[in-house]
PDB file of C-alpha atoms in Angstrom:
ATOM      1  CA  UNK A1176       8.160  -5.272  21.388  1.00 84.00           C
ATOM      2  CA  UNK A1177       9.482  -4.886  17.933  1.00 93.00           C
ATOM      3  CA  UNK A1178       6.934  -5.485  15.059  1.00 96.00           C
ATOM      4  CA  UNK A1179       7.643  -5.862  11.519  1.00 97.00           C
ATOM      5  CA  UNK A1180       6.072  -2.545   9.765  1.00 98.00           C
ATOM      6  CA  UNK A1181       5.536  -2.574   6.173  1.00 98.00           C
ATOM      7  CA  UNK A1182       4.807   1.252   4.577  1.00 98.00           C
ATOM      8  CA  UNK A1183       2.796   0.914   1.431  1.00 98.00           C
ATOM      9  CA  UNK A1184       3.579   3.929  -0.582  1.00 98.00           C
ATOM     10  CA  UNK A1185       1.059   4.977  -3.598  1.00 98.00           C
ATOM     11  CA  UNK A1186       1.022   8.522  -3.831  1.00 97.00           C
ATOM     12  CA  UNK A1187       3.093  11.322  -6.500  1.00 96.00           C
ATOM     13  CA  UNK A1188       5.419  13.434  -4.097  1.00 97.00           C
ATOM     14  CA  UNK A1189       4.495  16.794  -4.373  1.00 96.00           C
ATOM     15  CA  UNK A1190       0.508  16.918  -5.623  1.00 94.00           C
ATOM     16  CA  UNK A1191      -0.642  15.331  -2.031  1.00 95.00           C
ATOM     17  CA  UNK A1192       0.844  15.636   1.319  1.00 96.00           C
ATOM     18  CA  UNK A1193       0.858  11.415   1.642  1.00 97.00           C
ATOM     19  CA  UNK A1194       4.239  11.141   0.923  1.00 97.00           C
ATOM     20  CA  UNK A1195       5.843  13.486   3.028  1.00 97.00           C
ATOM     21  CA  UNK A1196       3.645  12.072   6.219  1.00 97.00           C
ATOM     22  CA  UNK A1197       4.360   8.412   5.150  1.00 98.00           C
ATOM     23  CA  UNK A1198       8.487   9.303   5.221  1.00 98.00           C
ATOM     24  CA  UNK A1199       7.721  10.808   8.643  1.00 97.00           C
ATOM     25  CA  UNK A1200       6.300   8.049   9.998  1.00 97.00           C
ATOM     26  CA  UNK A1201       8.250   5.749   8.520  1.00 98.00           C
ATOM     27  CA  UNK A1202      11.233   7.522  10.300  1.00 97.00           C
ATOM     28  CA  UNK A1203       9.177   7.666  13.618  1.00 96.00           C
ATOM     29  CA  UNK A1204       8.916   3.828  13.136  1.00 95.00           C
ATOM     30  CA  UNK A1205      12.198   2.781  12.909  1.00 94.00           C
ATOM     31  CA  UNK A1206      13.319   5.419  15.600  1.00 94.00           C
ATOM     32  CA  UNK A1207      10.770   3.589  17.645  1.00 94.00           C
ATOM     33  CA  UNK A1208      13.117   0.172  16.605  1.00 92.00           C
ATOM     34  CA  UNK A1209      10.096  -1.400  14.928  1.00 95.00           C
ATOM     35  CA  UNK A1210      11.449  -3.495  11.680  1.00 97.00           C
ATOM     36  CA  UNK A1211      10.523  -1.299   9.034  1.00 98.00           C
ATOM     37  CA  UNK A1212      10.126  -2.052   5.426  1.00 98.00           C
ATOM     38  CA  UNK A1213       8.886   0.250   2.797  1.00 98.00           C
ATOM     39  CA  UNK A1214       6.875  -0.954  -0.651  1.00 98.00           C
ATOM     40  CA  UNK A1215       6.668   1.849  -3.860  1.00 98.00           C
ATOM     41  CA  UNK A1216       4.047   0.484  -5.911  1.00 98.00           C
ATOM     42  CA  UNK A1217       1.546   2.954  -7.993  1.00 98.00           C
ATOM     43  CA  UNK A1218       2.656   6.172  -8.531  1.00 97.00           C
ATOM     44  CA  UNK A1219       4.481   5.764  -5.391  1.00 98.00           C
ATOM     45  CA  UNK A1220       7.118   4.549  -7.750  1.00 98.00           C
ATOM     46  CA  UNK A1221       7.602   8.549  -8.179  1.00 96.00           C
ATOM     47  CA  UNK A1222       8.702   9.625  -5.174  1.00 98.00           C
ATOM     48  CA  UNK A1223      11.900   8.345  -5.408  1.00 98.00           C
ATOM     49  CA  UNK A1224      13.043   9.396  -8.816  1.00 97.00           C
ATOM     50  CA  UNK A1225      16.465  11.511  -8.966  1.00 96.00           C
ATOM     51  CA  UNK A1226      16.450  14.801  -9.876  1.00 94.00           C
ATOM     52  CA  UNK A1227      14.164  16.505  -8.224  1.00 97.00           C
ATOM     53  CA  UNK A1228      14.138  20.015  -7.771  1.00 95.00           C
ATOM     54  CA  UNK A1229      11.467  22.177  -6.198  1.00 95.00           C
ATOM     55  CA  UNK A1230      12.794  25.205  -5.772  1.00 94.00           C
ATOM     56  CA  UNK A1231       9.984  26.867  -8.301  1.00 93.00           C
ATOM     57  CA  UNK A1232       7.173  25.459  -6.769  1.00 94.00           C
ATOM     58  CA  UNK A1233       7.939  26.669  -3.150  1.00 93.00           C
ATOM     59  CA  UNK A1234       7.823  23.318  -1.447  1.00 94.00           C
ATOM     60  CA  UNK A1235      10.567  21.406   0.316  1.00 94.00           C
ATOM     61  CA  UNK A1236      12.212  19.129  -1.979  1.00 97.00           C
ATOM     62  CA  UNK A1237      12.336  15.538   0.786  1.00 97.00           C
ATOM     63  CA  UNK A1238      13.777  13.563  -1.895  1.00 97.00           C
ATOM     64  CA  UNK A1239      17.524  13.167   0.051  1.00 97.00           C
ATOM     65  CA  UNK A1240      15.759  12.027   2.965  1.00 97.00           C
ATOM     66  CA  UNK A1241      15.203   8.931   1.207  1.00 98.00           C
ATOM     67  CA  UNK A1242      19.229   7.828   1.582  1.00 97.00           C
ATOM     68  CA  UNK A1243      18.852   8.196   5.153  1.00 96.00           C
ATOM     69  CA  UNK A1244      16.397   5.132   6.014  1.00 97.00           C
ATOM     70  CA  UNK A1245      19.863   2.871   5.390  1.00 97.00           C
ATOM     71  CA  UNK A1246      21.052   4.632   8.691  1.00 96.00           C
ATOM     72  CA  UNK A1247      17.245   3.910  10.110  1.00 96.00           C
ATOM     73  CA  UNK A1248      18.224   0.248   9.273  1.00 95.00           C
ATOM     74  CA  UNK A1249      15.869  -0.270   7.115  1.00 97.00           C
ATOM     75  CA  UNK A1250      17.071  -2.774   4.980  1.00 97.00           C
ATOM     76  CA  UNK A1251      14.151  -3.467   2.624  1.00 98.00           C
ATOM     77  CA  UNK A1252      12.736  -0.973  -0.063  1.00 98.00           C
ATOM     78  CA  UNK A1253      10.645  -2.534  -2.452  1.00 98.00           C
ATOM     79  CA  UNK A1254       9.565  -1.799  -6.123  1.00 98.00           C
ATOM     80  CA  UNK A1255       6.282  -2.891  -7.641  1.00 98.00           C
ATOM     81  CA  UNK A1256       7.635  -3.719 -11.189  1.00 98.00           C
ATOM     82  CA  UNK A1257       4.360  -3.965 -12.761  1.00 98.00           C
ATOM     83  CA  UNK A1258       4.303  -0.459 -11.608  1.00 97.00           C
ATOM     84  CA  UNK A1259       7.895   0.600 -12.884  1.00 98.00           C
ATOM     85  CA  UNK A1260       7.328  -0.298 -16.417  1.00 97.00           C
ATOM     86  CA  UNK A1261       4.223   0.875 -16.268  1.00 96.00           C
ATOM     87  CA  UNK A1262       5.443   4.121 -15.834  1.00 97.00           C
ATOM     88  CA  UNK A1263       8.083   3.497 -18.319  1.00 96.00           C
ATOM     89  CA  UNK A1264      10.550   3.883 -16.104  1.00 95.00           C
ATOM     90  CA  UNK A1265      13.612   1.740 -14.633  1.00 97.00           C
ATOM     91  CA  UNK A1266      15.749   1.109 -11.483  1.00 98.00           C
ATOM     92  CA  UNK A1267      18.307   3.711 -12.957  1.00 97.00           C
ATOM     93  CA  UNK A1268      15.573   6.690 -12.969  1.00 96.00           C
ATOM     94  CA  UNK A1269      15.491   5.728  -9.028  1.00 97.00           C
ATOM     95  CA  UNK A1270      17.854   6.473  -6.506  1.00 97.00           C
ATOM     96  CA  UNK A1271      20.074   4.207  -5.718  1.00 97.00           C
ATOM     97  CA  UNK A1272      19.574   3.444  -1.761  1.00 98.00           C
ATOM     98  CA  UNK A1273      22.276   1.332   0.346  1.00 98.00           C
ATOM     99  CA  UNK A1274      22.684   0.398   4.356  1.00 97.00           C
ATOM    100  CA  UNK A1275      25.553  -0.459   6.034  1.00 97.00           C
ATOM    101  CA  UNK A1276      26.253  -3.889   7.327  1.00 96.00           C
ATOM    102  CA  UNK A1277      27.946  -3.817  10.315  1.00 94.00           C
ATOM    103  CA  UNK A1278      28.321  -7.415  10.017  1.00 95.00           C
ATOM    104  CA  UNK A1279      30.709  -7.444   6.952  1.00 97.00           C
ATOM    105  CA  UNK A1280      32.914  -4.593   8.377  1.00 97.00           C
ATOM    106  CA  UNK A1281      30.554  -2.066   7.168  1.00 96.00           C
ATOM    107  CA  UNK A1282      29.698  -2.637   3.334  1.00 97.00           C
ATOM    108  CA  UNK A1283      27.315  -0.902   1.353  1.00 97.00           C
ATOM    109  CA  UNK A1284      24.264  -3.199   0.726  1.00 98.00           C
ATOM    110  CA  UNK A1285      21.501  -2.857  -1.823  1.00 98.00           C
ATOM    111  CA  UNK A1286      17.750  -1.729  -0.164  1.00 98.00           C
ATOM    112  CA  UNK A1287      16.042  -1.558  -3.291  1.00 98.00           C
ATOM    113  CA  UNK A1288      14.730  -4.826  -4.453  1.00 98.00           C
ATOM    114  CA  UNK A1289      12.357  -5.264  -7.675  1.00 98.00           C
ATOM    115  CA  UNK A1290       9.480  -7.198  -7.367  1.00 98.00           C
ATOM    116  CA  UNK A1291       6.695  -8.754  -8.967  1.00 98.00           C
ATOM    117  CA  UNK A1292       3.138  -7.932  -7.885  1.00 98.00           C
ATOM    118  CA  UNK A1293       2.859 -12.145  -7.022  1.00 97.00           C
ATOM    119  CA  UNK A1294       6.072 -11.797  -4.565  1.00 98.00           C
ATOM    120  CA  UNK A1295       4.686  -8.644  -3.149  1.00 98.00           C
ATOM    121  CA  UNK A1296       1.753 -10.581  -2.385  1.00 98.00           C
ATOM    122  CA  UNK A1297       3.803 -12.804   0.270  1.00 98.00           C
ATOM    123  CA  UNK A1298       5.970  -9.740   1.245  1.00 98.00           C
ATOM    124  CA  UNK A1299       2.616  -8.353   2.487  1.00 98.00           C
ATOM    125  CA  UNK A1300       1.241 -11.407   3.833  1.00 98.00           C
ATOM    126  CA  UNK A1301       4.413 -11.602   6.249  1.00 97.00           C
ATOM    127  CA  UNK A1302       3.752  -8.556   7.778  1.00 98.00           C
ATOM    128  CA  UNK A1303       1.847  -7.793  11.152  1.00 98.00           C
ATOM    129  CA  UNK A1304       1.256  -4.038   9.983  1.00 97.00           C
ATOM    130  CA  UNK A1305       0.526  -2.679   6.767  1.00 98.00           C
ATOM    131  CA  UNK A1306       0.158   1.261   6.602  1.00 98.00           C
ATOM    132  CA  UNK A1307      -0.656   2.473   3.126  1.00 98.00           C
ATOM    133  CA  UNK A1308      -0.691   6.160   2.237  1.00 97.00           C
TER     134      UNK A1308
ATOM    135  CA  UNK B 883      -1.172 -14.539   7.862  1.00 93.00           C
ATOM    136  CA  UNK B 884      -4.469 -13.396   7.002  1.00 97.00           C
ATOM    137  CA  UNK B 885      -5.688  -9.999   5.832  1.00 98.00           C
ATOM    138  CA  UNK B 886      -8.887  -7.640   5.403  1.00 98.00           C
ATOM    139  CA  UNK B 887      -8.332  -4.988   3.066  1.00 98.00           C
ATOM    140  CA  UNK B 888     -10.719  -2.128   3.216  1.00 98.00           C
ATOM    141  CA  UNK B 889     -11.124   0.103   0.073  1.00 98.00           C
ATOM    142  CA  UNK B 890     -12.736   3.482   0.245  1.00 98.00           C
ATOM    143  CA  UNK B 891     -12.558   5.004  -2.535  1.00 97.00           C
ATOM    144  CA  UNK B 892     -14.704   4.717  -6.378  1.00 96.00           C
ATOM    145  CA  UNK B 893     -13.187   2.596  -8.898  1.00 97.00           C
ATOM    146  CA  UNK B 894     -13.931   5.178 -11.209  1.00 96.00           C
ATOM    147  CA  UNK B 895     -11.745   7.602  -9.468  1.00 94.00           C
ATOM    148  CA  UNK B 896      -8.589   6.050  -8.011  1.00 95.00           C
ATOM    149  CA  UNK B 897      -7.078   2.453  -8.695  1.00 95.00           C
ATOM    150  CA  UNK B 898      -7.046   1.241  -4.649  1.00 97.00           C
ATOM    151  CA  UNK B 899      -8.934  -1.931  -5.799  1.00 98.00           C
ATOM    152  CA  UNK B 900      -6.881  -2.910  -8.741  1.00 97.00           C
ATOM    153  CA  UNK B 901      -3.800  -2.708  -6.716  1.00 98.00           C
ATOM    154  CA  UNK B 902      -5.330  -4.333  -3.731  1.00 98.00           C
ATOM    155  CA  UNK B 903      -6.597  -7.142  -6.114  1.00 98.00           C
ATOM    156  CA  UNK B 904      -2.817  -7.240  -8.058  1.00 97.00           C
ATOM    157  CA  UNK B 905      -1.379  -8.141  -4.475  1.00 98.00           C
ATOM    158  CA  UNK B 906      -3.621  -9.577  -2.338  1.00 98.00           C
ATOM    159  CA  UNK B 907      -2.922 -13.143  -1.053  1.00 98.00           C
ATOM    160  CA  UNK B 908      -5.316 -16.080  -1.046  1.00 96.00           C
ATOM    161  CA  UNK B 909      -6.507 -16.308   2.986  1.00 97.00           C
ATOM    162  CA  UNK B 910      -7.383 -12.529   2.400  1.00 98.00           C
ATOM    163  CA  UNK B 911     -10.697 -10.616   2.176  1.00 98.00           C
ATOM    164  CA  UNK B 912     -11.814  -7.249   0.784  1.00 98.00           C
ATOM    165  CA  UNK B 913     -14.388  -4.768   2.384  1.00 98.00           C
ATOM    166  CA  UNK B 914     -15.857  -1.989   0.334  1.00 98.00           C
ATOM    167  CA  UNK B 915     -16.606   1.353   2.722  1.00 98.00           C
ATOM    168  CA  UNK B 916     -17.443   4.637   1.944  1.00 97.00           C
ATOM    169  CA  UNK B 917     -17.417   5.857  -1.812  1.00 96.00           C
ATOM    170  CA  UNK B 918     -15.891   2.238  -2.345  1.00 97.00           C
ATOM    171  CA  UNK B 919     -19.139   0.546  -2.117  1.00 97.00           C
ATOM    172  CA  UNK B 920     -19.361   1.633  -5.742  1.00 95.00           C
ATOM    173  CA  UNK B 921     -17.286  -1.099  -7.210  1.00 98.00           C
ATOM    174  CA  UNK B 922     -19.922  -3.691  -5.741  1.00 98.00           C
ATOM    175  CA  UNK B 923     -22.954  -2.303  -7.431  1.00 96.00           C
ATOM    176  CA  UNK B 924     -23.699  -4.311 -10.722  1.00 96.00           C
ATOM    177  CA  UNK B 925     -23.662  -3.449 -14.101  1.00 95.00           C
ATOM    178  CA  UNK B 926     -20.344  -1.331 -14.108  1.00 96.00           C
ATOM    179  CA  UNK B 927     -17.251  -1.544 -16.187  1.00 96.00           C
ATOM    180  CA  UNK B 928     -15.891  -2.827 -12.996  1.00 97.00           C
ATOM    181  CA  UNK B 929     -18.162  -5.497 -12.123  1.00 96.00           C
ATOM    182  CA  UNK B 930     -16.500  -8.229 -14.116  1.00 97.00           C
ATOM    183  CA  UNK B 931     -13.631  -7.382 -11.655  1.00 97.00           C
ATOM    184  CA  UNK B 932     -15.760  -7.833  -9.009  1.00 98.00           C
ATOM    185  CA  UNK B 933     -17.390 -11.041 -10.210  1.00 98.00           C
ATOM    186  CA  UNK B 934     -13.951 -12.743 -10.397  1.00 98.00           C
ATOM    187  CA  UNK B 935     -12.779 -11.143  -6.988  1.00 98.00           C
ATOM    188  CA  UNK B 936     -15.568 -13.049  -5.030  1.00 98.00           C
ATOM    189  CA  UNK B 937     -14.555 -16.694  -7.080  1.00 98.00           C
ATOM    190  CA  UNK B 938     -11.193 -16.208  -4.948  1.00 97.00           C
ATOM    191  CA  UNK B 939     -12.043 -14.167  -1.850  1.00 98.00           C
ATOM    192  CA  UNK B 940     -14.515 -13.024   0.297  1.00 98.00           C
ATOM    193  CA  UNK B 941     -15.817  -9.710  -0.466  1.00 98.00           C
ATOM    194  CA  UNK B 942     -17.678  -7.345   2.112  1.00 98.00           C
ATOM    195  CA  UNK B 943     -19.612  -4.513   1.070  1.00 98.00           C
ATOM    196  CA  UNK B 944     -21.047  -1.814   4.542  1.00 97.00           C
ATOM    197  CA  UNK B 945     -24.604  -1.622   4.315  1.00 96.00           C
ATOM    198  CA  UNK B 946     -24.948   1.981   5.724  1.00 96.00           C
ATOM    199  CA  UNK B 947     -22.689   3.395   3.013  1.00 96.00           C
ATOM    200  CA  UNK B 948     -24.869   1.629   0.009  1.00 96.00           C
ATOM    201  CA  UNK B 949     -27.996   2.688   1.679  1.00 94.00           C
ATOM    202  CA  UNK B 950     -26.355   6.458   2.365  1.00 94.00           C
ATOM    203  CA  UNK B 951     -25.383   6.751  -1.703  1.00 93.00           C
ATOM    204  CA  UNK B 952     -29.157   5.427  -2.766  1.00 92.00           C
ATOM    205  CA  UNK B 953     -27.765   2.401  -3.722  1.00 94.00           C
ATOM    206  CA  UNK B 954     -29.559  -0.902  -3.120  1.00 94.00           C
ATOM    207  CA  UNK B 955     -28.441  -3.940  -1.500  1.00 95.00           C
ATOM    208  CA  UNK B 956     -30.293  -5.799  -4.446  1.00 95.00           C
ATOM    209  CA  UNK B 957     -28.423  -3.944  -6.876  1.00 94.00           C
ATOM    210  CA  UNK B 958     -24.641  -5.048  -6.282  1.00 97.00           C
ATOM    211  CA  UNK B 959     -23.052  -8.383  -7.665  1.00 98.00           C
ATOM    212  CA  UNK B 960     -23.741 -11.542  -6.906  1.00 98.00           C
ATOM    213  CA  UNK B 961     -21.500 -13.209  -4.076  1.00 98.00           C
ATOM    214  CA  UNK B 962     -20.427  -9.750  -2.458  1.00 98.00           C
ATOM    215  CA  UNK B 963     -21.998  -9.950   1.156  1.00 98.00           C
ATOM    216  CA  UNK B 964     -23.631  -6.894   2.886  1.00 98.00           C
ATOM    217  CA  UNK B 965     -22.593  -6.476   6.510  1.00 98.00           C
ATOM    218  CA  UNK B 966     -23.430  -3.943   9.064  1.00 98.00           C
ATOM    219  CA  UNK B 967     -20.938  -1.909  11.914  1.00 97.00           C
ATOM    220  CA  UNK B 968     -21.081  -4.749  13.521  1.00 98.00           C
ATOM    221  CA  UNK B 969     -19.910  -6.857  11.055  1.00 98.00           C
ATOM    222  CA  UNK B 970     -17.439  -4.739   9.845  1.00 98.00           C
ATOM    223  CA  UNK B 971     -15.901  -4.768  13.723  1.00 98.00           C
ATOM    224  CA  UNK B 972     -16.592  -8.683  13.508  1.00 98.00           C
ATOM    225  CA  UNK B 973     -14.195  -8.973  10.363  1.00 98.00           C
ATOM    226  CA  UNK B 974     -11.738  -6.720  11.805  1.00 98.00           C
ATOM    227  CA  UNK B 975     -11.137  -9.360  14.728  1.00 98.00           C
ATOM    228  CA  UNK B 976     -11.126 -12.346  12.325  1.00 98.00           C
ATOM    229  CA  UNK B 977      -8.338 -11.581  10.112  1.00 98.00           C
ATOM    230  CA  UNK B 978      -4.864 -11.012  11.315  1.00 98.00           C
ATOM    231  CA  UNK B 979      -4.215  -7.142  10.211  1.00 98.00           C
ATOM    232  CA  UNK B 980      -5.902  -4.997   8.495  1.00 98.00           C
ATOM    233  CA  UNK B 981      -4.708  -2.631   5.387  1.00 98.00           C
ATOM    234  CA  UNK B 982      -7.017   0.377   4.568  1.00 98.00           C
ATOM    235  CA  UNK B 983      -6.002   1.477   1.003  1.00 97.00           C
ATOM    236  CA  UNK B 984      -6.963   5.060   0.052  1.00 90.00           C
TER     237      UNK B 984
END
């Protein structure tokens, strides 16, 4: 039975090993066909900034992985934007993450939403699992 | 529906309550544990945070974890409840999900 997932993400990429295990089990998730949905809030907000290269610090760089969750269907990638600005950063420093919809012969939809901390609020509330890392 | 967050970890080290309390809805409750039993003790920079949480929510703090830090149950702010393992398991069942912030 399908459930609807939501992945709370808080963590810097590369300082802790949180975001790398939350992507995996995010993908493990929606392999599984739960309906997954992902919030960046904190300095989760980092993980998906563009650029990144890691080659110097010997780690793998699992930023790309990022524009596969749109073939995962997940549909729903949100933003804290309390967060965001916080950081004093925008939705152009972040990647810019699509799906396909299969129901309008294929187009490239949006999966990043901004949000307020008040709508994330009922976002969370709708869930029936929250997982934050 | 309804939610217990559980925070673990010292105000004065991470933000997991600040964020919990920026989001949290109103049928929700919050449940210090571990080094988060911290924020409940009075006379912190936090406890003004903690004063207004309990005006809106219910707020847990474990019992073994205060007593385990030397902190005592007559020391934390007014309208955070102690409970035990027991109640801890009891407010698991009562609320819908659970989201353990760390």
């Amino acid at each position: 039975m399908a459930k609807k997932f939501l992945f709370v993400n808080r963590k810097a990429p590369y300082g802790t090993i949180y975001a790398l295990e939350s992507l995996e089990v995010v993908l493990i998730s929606a392999a599984f066909e739960q309906v997954v949905s992902l919030v960046f809030m904190d300095d989760g907000v980092y993980e998906l900034t563009r650029g990144q290269k890691t080659d110097a610090i010997g780690m793998k760089n699992f930023s790309p992985t990022y524009s596969a969750l749109g073939d995962y269907e997940i549909k729903n990638i949100y933003i804290e934007k309390e967060s965001l600005e916080a950081r004093g950063l925008t939705l152009d420093d972040l990647q810019h993450l699509v799906w396909e919809d299969e129901d309008d012969d294929w187009a490239e939809k949006d999966s990043i939403h901004l949000v307020s901390s008040k709508e994330l609020a009922s976002i969370m509330a709708d869930q029936e699992v929250i997982i934050t890392f | 529906m309804s939610t217990l967050h559980t925070i673990n970890k010292s105000p004065f080290d991470r933000n997991s309550l600040g964020s919990c309390l920026r989001v949290i809805s109103d049928s929700d409750a919050i449940l210090l544990i571990e080094d988060g039993i911290y924020a409940a003790t009075s006379g912190t920079i936090f406890s003004d945070v903690v004063k207004a949480a309990v005006q809106s929510h219910s707020v847990y703090v474990l019992g073994p974890d205060l007593s385990a830090r030397g902190m005592k149950e007559d020391g934390i702010v007014e309208g955070v409840n102690v409970v035990d393992y027991e109640g801890f398991v009891d407010l698991v069942t009562e609320y819908d999900k659970t989201n353990s912030w760390l």
